[in-house]
PDB file of C-alpha atoms in Angstrom:
ATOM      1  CA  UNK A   1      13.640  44.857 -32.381  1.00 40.00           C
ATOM      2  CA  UNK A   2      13.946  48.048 -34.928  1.00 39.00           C
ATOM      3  CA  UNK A   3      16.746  49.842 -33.678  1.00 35.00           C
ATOM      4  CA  UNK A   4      16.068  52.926 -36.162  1.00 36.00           C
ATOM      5  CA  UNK A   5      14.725  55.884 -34.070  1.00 41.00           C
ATOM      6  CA  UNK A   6      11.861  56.275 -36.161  1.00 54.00           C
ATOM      7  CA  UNK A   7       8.531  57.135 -35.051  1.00 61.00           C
ATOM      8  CA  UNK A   8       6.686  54.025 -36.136  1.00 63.00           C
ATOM      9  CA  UNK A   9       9.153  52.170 -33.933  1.00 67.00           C
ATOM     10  CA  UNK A  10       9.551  54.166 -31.158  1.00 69.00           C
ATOM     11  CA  UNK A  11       5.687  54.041 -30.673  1.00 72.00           C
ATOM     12  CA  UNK A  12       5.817  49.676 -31.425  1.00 84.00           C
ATOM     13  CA  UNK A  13       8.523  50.056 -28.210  1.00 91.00           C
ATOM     14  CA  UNK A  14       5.992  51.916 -26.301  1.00 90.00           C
ATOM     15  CA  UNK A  15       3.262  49.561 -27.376  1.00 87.00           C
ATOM     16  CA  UNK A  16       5.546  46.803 -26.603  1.00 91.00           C
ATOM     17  CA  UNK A  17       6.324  48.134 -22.907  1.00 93.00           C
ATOM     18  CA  UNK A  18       2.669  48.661 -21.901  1.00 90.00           C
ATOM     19  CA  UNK A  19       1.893  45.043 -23.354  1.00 89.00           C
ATOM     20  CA  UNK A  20       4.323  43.793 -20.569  1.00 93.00           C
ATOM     21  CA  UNK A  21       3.577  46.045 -17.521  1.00 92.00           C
ATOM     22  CA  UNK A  22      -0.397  46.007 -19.207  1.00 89.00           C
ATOM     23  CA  UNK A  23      -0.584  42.142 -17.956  1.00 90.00           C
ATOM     24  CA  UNK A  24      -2.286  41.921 -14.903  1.00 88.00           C
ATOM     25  CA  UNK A  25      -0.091  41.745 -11.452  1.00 91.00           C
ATOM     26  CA  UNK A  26       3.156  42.700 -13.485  1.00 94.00           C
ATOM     27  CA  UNK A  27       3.867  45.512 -11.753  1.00 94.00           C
ATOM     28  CA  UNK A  28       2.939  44.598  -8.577  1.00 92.00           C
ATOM     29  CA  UNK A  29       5.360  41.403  -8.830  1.00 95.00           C
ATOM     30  CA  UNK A  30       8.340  43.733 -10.111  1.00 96.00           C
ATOM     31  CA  UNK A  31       7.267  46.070  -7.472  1.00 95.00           C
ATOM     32  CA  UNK A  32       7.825  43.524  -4.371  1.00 95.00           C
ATOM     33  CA  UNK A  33      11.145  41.819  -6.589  1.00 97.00           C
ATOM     34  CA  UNK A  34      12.518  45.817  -6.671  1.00 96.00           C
ATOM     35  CA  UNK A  35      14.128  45.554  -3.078  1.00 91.00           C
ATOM     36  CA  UNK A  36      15.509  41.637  -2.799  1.00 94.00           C
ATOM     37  CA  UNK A  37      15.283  38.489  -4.362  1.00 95.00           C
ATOM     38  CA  UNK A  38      12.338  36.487  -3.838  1.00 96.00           C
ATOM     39  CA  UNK A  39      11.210  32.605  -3.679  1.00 94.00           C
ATOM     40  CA  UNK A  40       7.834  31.505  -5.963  1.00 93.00           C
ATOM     41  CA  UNK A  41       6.054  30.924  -2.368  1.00 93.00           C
ATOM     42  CA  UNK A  42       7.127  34.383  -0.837  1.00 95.00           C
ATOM     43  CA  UNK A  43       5.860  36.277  -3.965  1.00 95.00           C
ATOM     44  CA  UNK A  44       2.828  33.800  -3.856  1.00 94.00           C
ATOM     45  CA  UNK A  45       1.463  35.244  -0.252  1.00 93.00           C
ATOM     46  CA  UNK A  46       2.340  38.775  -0.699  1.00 92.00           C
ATOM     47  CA  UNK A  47      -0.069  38.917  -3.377  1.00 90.00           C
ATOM     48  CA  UNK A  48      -3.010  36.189  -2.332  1.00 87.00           C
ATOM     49  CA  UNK A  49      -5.074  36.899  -4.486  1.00 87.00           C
ATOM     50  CA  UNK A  50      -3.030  35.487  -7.460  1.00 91.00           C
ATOM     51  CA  UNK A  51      -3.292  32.118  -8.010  1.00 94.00           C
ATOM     52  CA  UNK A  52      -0.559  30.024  -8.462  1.00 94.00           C
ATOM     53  CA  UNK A  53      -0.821  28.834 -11.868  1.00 96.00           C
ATOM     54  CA  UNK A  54      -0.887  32.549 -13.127  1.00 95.00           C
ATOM     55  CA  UNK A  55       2.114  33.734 -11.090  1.00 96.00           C
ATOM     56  CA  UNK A  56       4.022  30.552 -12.776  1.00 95.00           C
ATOM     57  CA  UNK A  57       2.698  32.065 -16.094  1.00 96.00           C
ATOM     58  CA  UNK A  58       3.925  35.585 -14.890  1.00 96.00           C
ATOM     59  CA  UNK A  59       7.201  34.702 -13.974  1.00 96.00           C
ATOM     60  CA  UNK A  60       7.629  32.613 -16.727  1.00 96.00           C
ATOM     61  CA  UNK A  61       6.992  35.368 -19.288  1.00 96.00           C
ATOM     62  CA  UNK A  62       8.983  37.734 -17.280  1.00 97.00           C
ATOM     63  CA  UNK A  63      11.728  35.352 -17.636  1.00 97.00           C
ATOM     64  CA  UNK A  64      11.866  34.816 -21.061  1.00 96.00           C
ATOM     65  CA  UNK A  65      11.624  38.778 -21.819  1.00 94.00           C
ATOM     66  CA  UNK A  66      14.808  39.226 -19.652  1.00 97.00           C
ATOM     67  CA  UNK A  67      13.008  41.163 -16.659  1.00 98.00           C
ATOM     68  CA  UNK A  68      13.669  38.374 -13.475  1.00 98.00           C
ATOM     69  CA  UNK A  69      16.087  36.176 -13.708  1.00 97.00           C
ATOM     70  CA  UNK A  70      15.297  32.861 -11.966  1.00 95.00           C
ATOM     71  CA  UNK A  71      18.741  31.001  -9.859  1.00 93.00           C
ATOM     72  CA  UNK A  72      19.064  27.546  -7.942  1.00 90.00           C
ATOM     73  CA  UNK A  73      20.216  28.265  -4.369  1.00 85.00           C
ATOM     74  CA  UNK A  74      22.040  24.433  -4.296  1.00 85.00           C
ATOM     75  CA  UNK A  75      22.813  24.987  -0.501  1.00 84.00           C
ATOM     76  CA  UNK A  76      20.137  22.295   1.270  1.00 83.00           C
ATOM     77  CA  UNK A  77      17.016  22.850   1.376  1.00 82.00           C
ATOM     78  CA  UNK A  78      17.908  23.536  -2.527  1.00 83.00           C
ATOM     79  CA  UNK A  79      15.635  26.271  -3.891  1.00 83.00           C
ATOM     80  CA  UNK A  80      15.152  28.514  -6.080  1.00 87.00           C
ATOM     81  CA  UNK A  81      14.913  32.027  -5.787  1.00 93.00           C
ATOM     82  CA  UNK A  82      13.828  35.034  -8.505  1.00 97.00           C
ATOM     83  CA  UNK A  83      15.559  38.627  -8.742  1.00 97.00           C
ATOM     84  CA  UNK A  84      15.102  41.659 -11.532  1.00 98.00           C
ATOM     85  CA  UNK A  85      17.738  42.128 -14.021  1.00 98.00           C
ATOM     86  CA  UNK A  86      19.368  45.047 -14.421  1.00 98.00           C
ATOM     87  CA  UNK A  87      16.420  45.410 -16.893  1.00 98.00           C
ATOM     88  CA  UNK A  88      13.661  44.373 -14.922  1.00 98.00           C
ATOM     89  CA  UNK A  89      15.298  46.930 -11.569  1.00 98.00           C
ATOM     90  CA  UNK A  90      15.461  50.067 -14.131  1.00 98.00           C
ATOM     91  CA  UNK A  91      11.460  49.018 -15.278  1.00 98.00           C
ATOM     92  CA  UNK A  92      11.254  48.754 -11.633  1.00 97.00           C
ATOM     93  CA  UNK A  93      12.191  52.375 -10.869  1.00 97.00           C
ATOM     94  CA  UNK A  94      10.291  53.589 -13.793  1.00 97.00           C
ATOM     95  CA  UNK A  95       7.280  52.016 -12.547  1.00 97.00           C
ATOM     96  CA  UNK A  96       7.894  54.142  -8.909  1.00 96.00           C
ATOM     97  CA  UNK A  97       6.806  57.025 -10.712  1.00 97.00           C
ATOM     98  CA  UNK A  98       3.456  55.201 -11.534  1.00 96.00           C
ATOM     99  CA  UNK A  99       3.132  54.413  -7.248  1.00 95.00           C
ATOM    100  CA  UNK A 100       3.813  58.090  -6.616  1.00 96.00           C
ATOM    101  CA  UNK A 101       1.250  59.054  -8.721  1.00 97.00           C
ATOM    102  CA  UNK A 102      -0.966  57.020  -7.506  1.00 96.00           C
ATOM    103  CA  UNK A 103      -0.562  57.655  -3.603  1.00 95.00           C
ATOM    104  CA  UNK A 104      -1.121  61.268  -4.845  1.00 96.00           C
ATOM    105  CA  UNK A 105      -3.752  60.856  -6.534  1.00 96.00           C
ATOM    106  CA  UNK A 106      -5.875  57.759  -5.672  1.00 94.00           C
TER     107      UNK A 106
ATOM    108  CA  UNK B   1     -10.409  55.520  -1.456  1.00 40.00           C
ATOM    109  CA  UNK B   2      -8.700  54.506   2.224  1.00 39.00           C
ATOM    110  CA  UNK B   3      -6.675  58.091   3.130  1.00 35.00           C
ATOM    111  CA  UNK B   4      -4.643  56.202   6.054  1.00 36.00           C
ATOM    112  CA  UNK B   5      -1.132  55.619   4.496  1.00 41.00           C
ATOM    113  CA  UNK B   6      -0.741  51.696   5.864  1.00 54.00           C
ATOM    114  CA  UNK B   7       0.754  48.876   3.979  1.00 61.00           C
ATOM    115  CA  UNK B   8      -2.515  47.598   2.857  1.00 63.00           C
ATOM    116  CA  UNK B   9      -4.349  50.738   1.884  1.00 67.00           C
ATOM    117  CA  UNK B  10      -0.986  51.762  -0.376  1.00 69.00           C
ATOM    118  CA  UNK B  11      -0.413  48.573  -2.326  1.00 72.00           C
ATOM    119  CA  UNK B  12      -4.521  49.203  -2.899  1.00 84.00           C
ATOM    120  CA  UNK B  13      -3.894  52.217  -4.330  1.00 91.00           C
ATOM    121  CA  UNK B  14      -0.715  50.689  -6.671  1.00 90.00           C
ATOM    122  CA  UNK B  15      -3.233  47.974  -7.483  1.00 87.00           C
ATOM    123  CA  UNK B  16      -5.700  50.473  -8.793  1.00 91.00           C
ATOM    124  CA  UNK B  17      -3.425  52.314 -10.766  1.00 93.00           C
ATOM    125  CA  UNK B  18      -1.934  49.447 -12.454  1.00 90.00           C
ATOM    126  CA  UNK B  19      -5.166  48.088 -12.940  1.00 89.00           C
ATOM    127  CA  UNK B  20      -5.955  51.394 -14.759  1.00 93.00           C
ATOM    128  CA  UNK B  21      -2.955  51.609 -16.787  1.00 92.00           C
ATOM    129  CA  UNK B  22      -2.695  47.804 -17.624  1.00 89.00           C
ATOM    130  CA  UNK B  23      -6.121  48.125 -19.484  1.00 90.00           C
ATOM    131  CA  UNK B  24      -5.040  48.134 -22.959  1.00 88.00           C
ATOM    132  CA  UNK B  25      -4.029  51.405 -25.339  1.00 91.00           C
ATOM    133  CA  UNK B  26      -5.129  53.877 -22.082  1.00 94.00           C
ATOM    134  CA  UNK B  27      -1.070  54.440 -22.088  1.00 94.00           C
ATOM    135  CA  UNK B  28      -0.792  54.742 -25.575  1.00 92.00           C
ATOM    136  CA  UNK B  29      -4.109  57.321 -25.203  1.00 95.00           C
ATOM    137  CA  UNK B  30      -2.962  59.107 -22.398  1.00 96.00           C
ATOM    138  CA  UNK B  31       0.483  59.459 -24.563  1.00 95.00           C
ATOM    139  CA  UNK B  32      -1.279  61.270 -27.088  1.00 95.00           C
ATOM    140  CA  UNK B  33      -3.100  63.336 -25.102  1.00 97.00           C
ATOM    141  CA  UNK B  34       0.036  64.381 -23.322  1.00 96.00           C
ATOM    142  CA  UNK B  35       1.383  67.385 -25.748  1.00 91.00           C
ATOM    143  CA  UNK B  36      -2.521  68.936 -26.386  1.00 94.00           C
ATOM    144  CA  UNK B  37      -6.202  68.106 -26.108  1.00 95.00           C
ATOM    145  CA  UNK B  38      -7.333  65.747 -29.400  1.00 96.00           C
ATOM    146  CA  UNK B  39     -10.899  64.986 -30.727  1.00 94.00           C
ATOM    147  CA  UNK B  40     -11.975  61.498 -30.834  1.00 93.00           C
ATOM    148  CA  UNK B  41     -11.401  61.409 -34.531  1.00 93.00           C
ATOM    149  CA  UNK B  42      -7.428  62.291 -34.178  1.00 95.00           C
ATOM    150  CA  UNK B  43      -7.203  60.021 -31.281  1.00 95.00           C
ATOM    151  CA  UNK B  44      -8.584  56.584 -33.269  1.00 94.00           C
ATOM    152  CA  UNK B  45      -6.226  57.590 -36.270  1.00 93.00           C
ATOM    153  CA  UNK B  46      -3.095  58.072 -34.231  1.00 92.00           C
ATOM    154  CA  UNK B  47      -4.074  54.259 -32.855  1.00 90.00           C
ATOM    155  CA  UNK B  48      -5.316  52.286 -36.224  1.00 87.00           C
ATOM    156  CA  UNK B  49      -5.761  48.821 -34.645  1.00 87.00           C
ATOM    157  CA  UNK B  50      -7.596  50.338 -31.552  1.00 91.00           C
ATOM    158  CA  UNK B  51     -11.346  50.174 -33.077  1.00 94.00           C
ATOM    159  CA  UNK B  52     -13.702  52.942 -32.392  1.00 94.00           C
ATOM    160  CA  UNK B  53     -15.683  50.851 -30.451  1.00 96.00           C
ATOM    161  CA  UNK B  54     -12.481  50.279 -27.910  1.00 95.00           C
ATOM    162  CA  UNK B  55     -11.534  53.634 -27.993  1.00 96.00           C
ATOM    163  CA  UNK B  56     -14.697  54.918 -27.230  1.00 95.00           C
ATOM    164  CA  UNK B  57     -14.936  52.709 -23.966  1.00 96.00           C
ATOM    165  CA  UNK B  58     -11.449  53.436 -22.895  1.00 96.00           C
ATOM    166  CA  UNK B  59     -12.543  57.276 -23.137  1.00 96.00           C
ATOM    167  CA  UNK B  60     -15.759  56.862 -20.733  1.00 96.00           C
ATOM    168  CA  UNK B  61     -13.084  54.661 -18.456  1.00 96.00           C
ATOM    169  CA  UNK B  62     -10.718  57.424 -18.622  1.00 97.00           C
ATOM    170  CA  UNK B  63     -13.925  60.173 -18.353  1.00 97.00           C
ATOM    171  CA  UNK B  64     -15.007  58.291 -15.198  1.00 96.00           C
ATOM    172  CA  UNK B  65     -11.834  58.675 -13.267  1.00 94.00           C
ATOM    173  CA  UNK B  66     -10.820  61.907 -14.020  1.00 97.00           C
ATOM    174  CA  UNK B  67      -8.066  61.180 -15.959  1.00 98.00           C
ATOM    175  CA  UNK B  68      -9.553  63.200 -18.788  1.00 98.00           C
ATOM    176  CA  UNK B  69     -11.625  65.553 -19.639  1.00 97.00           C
ATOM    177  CA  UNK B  70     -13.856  66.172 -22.842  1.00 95.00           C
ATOM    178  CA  UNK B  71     -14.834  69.700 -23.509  1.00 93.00           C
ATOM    179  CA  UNK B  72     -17.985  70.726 -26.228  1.00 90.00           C
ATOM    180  CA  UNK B  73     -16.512  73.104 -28.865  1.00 85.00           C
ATOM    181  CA  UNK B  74     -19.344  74.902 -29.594  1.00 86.00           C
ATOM    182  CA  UNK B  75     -18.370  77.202 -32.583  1.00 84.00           C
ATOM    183  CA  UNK B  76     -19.309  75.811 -35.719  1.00 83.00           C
ATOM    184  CA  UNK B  77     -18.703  72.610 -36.520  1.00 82.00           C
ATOM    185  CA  UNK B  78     -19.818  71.493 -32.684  1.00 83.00           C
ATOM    186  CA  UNK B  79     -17.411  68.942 -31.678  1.00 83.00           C
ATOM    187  CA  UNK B  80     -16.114  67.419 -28.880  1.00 87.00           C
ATOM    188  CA  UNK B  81     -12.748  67.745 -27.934  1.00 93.00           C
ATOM    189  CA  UNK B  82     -10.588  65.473 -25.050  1.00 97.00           C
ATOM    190  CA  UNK B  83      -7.588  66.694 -22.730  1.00 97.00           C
ATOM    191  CA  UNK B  84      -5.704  65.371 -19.915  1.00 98.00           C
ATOM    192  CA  UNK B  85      -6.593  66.622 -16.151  1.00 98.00           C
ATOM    193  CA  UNK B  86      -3.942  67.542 -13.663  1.00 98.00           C
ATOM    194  CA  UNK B  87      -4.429  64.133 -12.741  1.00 98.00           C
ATOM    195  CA  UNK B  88      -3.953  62.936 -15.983  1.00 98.00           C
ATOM    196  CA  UNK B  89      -1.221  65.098 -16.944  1.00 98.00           C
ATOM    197  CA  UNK B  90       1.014  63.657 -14.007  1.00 98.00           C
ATOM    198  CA  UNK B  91       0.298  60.496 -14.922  1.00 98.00           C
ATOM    199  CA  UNK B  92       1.737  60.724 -18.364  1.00 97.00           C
ATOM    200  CA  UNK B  93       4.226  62.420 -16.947  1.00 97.00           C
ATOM    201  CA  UNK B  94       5.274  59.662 -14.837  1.00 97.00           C
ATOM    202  CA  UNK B  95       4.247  56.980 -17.789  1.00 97.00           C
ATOM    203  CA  UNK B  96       7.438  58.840 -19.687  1.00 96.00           C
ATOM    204  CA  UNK B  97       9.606  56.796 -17.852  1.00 97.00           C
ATOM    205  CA  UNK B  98       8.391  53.638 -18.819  1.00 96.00           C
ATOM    206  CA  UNK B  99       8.729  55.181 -22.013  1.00 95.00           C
ATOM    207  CA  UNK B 100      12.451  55.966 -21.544  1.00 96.00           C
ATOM    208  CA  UNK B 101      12.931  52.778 -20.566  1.00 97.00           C
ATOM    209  CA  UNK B 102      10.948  51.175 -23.214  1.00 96.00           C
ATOM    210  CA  UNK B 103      13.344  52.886 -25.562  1.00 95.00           C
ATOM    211  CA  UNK B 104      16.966  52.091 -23.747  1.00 96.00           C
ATOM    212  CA  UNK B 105      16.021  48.508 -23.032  1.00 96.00           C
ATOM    213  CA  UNK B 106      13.546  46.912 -26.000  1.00 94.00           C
TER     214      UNK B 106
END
């Protein structure tokens, strides 16, 4: 990424940010990841009306941009379970703003 | 839109917002718009790979939920002119702090 702080690549940052949160049910999966670590099936029925393949897609992409971090709980039943990087919980907060403006305004 | 503040009428209202934000460049428009009111013209060359055709959907979207507002300029040359709406206006407000992050964190 162009560390300069020049306009062109402030504004590809920006571009780059709403790319991520612009996919649909982003948000809404950082949103319910913002309090606790999830599992894939908890995440799965607080939003039903995401299929499964997508929210593998999701997570996946979420993953590999360092937002969610995915860990193997080994204890039996071994699991695994998803939580925000310190990345991911600061997008998380930023997003807030976004929910207050929408209870206010919506 | 449901005014009863339960669990299900809320994460409606976050749904809708990030259903309105996650359409593509309406952050990046409502960025622009943030500082002063723009004509259409302005807008499509601050954005070069958002085509006119795009831009002038995402502006009837915007229109259509009162995030902004396009004014006739009727002193000569006519032209139209777009701004943000309170309702607007907070939510770029808010959208800053994706932008904050966006520049700490990509």
């Amino acid at each position: 990424m162009n560390e300069t702080y020049d306009e062109e690549g402030t504004y590809n940052k920006f571009e780059e940010a709403y790319q991520i949160i612009g996919k649909k049910w982003v948000c809404l999966i950082i949103h319910y990841l913002l309090n606790e670590p999830k599992r894939f099936s908890e995440i799965n029925s607080l939003i039903p009306s995401l299929s499964k393949r997508v929210l593998t897609e999701r997570m996946k992409e979420l993953e590999d941009c360092g937002i969610i971090l995915r860990s193997v709980i080994t204890n039996r039943p071994v699991r695994s379970e998803y939580s925000l990087t310190r990345k991911g919980h600061n997008l998380g907060i930023a997003l807030q703003k976004v929910e207050s403006w929408a209870e206010k305004w919506l």
